[in-house]
PDB file of C-alpha atoms in Angstrom:
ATOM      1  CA  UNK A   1      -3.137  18.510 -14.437  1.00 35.00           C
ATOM      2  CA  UNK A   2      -2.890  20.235 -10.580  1.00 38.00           C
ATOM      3  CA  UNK A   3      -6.135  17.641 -10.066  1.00 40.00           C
ATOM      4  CA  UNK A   4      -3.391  14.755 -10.539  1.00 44.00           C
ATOM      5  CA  UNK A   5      -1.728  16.075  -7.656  1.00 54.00           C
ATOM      6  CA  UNK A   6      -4.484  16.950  -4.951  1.00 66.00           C
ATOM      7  CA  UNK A   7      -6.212  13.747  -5.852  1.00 78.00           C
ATOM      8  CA  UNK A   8      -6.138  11.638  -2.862  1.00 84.00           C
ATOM      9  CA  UNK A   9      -7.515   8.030  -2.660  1.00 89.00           C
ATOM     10  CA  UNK A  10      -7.536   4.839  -0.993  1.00 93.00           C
ATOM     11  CA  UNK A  11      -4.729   2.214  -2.465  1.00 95.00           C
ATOM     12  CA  UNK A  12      -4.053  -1.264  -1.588  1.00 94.00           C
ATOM     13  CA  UNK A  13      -1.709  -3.339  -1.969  1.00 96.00           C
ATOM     14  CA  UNK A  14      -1.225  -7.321  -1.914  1.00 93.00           C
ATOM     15  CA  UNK A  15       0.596 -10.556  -3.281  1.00 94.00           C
ATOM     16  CA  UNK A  16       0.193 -11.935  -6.443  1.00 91.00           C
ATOM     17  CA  UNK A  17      -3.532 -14.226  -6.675  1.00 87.00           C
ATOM     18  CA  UNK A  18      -2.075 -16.796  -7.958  1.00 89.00           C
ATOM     19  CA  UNK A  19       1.013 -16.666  -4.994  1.00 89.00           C
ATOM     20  CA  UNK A  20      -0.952 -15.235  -2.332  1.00 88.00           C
ATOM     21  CA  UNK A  21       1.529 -16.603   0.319  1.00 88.00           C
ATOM     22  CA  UNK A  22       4.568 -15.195  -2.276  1.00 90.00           C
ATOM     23  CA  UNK A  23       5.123 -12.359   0.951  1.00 91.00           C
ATOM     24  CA  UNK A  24       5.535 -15.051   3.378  1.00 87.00           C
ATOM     25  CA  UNK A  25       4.206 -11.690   5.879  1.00 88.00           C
ATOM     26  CA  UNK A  26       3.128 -11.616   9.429  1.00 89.00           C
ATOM     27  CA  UNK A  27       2.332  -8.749  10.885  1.00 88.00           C
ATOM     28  CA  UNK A  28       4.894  -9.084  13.145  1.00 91.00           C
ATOM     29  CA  UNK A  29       7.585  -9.116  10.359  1.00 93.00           C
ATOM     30  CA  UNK A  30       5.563  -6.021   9.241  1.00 95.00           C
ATOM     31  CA  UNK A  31       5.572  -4.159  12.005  1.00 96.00           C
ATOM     32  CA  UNK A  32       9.551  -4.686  13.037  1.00 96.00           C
ATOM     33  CA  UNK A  33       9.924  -3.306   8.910  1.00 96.00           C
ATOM     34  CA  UNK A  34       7.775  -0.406   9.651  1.00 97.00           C
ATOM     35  CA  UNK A  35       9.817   0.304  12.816  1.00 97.00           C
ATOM     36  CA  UNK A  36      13.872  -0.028  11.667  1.00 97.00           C
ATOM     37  CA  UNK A  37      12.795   2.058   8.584  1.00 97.00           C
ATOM     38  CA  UNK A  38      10.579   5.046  10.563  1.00 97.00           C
ATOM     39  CA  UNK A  39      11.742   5.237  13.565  1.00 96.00           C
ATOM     40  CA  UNK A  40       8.857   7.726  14.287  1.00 96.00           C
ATOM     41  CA  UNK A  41       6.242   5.362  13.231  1.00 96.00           C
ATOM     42  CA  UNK A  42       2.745   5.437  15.403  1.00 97.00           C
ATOM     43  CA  UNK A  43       2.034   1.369  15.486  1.00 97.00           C
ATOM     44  CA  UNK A  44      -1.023   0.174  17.152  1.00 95.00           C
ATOM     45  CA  UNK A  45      -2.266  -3.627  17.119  1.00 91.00           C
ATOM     46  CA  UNK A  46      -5.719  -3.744  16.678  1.00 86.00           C
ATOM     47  CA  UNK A  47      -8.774  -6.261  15.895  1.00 80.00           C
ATOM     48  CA  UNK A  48     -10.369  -6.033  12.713  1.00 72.00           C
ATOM     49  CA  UNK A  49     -14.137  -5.066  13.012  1.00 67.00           C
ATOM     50  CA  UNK A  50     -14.917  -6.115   9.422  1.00 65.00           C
ATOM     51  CA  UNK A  51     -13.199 -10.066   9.633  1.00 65.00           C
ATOM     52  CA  UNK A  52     -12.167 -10.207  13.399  1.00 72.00           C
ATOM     53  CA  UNK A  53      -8.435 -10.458  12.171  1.00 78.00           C
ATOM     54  CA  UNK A  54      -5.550  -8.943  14.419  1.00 85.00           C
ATOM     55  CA  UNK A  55      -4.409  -5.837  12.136  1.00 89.00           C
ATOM     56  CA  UNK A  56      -1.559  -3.189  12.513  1.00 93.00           C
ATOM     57  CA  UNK A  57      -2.344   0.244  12.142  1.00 95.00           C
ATOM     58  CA  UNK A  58       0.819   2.849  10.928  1.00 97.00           C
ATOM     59  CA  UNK A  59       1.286   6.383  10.188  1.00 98.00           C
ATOM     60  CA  UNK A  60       4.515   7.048   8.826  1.00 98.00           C
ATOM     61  CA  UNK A  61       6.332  10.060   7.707  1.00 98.00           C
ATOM     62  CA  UNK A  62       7.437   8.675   3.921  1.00 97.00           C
ATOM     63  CA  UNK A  63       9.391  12.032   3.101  1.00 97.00           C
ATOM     64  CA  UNK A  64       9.594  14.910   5.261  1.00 96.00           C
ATOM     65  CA  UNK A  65       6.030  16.060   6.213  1.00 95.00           C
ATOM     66  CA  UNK A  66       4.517  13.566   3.716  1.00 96.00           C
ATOM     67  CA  UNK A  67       2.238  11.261   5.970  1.00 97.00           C
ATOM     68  CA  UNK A  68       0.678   7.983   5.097  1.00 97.00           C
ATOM     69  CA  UNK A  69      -1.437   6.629   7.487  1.00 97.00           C
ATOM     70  CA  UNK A  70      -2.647   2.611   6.854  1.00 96.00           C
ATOM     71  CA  UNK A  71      -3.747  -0.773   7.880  1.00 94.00           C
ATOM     72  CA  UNK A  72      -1.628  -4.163   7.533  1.00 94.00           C
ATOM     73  CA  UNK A  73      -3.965  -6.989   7.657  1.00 91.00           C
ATOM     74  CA  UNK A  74      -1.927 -10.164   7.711  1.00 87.00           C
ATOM     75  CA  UNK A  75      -3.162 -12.813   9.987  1.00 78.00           C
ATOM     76  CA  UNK A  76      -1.826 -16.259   8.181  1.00 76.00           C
ATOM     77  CA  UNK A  77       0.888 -16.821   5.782  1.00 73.00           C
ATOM     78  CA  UNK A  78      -1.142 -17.150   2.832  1.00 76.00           C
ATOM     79  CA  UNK A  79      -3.322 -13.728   2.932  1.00 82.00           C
ATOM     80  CA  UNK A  80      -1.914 -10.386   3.572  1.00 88.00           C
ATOM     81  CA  UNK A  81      -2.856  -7.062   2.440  1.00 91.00           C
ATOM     82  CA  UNK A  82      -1.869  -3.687   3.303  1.00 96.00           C
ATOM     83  CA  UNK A  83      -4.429  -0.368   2.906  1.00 95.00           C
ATOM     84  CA  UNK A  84      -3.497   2.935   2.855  1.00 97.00           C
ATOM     85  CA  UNK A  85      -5.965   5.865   3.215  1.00 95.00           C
ATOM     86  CA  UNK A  86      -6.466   8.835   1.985  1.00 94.00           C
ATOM     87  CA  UNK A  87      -3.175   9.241  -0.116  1.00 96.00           C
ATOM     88  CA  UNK A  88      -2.190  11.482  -2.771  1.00 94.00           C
ATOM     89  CA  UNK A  89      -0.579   9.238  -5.500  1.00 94.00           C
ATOM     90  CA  UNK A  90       2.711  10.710  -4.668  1.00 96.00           C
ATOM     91  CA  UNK A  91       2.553   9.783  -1.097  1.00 97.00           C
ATOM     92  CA  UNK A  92       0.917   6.251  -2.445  1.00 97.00           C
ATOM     93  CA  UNK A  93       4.303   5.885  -4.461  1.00 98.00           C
ATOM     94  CA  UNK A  94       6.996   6.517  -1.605  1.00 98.00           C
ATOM     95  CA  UNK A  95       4.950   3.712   0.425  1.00 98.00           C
ATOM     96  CA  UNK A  96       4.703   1.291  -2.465  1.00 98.00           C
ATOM     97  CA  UNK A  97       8.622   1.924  -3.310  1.00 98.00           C
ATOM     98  CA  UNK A  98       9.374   0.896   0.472  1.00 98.00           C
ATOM     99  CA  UNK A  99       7.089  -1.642   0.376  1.00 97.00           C
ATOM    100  CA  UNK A 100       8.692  -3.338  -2.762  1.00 97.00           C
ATOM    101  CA  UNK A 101      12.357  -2.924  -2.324  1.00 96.00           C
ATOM    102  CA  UNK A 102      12.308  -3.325   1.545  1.00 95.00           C
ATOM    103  CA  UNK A 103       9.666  -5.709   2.841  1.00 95.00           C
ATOM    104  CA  UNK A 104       8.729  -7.867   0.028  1.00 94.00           C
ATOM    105  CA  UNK A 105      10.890 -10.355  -1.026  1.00 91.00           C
ATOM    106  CA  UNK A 106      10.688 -10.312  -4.431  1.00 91.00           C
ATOM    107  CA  UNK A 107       9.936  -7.286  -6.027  1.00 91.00           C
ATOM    108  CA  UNK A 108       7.689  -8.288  -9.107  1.00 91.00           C
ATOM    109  CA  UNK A 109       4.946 -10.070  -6.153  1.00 93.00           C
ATOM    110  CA  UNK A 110       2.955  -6.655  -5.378  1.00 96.00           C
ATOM    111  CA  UNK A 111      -0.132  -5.916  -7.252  1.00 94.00           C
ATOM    112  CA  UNK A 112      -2.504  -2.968  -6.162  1.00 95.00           C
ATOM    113  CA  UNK A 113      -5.735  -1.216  -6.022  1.00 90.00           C
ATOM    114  CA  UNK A 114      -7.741   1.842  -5.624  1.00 89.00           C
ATOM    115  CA  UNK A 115     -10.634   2.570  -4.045  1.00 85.00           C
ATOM    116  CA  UNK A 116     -11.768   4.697  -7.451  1.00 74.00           C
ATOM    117  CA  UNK A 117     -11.176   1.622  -9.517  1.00 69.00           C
ATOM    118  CA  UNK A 118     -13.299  -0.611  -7.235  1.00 72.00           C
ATOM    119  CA  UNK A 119     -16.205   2.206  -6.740  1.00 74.00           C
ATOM    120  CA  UNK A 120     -16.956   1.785 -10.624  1.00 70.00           C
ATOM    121  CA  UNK A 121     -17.034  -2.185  -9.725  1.00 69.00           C
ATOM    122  CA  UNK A 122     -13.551  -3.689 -11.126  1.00 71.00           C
ATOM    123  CA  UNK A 123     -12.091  -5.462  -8.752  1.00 76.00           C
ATOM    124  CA  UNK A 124      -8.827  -6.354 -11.199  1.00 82.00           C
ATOM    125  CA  UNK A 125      -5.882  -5.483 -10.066  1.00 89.00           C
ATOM    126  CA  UNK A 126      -2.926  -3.746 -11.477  1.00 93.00           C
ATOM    127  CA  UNK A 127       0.846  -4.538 -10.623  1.00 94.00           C
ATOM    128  CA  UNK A 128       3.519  -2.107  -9.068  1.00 96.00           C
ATOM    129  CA  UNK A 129       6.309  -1.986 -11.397  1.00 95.00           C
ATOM    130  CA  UNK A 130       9.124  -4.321 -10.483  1.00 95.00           C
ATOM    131  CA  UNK A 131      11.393  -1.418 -10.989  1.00 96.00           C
ATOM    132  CA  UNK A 132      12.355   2.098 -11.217  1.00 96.00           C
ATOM    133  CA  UNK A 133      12.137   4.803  -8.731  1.00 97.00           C
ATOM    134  CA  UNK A 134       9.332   6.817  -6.638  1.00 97.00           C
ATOM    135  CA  UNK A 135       8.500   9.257  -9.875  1.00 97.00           C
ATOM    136  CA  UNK A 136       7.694   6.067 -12.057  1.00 97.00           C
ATOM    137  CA  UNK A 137       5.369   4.138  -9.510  1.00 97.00           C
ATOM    138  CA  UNK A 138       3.489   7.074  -9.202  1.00 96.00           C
ATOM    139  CA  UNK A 139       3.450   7.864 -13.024  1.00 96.00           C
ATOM    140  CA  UNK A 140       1.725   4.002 -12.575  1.00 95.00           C
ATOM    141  CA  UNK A 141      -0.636   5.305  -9.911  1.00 94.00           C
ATOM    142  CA  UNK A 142      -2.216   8.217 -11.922  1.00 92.00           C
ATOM    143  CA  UNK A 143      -2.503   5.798 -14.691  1.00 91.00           C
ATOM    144  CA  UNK A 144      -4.464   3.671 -12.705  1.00 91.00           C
ATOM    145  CA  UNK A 145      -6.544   6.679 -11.525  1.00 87.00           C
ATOM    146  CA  UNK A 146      -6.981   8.036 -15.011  1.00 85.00           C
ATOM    147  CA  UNK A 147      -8.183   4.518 -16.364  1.00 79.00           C
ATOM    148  CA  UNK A 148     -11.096   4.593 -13.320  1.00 63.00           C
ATOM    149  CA  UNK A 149     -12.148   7.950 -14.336  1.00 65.00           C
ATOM    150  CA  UNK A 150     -10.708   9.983 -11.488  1.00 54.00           C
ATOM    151  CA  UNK A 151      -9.157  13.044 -13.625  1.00 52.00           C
TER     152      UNK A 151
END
């Protein structure tokens, strides 16, 4: 069980396929979320080297002295996804409960990923629960893990 909790991976997290505009993001609207809810936050607008898309880089303090550090990659209404790296699943789940109850608008639209699940080649991903608190989107998470093989 302590591997469940030192595990750290890569998660990310995006609208619906079949809505993929169902954020109606920018990284502009991002960024000015990121900012009113960590004050603290280190925010840097960068150029993707992989698609050549303006991104927004973050580190964030989710909970005191838990860190997640990610990129927002939202360049036109209809595509927007946001990475975060190197996360424990508990860390993972205090981002994706801010992301869902205070920057997307509705919160059944975010489905995610790890980078175990897409290292054994699925690509499908899984959605956040539309509700419930920190403890159960991470309870999610380690699912998610556990499925890939990660224990």
């Amino acid at each position: 069980m302590a591997v469940e909790h030192t595990l750290r991976s890569n998660f990310v997290f995006a609208p619906p396929e079949d809505n993929p505009s169902a954020w109606q993001a920018s990284a502009e609207t991002f960024r000015d979320a990121l900012a009113r809810s960590f004050p603290d936050a280190f925010l840097e607008t960068n150029t993707s080297s992989l698609r050549e898309v303006p991104v927004l880089d973050f580190e964030i303090e989710v909970a005191p002295d838990v860190f997640v550090t990610g990129t927002a990659a939202m360049p036109v209404p209809d595509y927007a996804h946001v990475s975060i790296i190197d996360v424990t699943a508990h860390a993972a789940a205090l981002f994706a409960l801010w992301l869902r109850d205070s920057y997307v608008p509705s919160p059944a639209s975010v489905r995610f990923l790890s980078s175990f699940v897409m290292e054994n080649g699925d690509e499908a991903p899984w959605p956040l629960p539309a509700t419930g608190d920190a403890t159960e989107i991470e309870a999610v998470l380690l699912r998610h893990l556990t499925a890939a093989g990660a224990e």
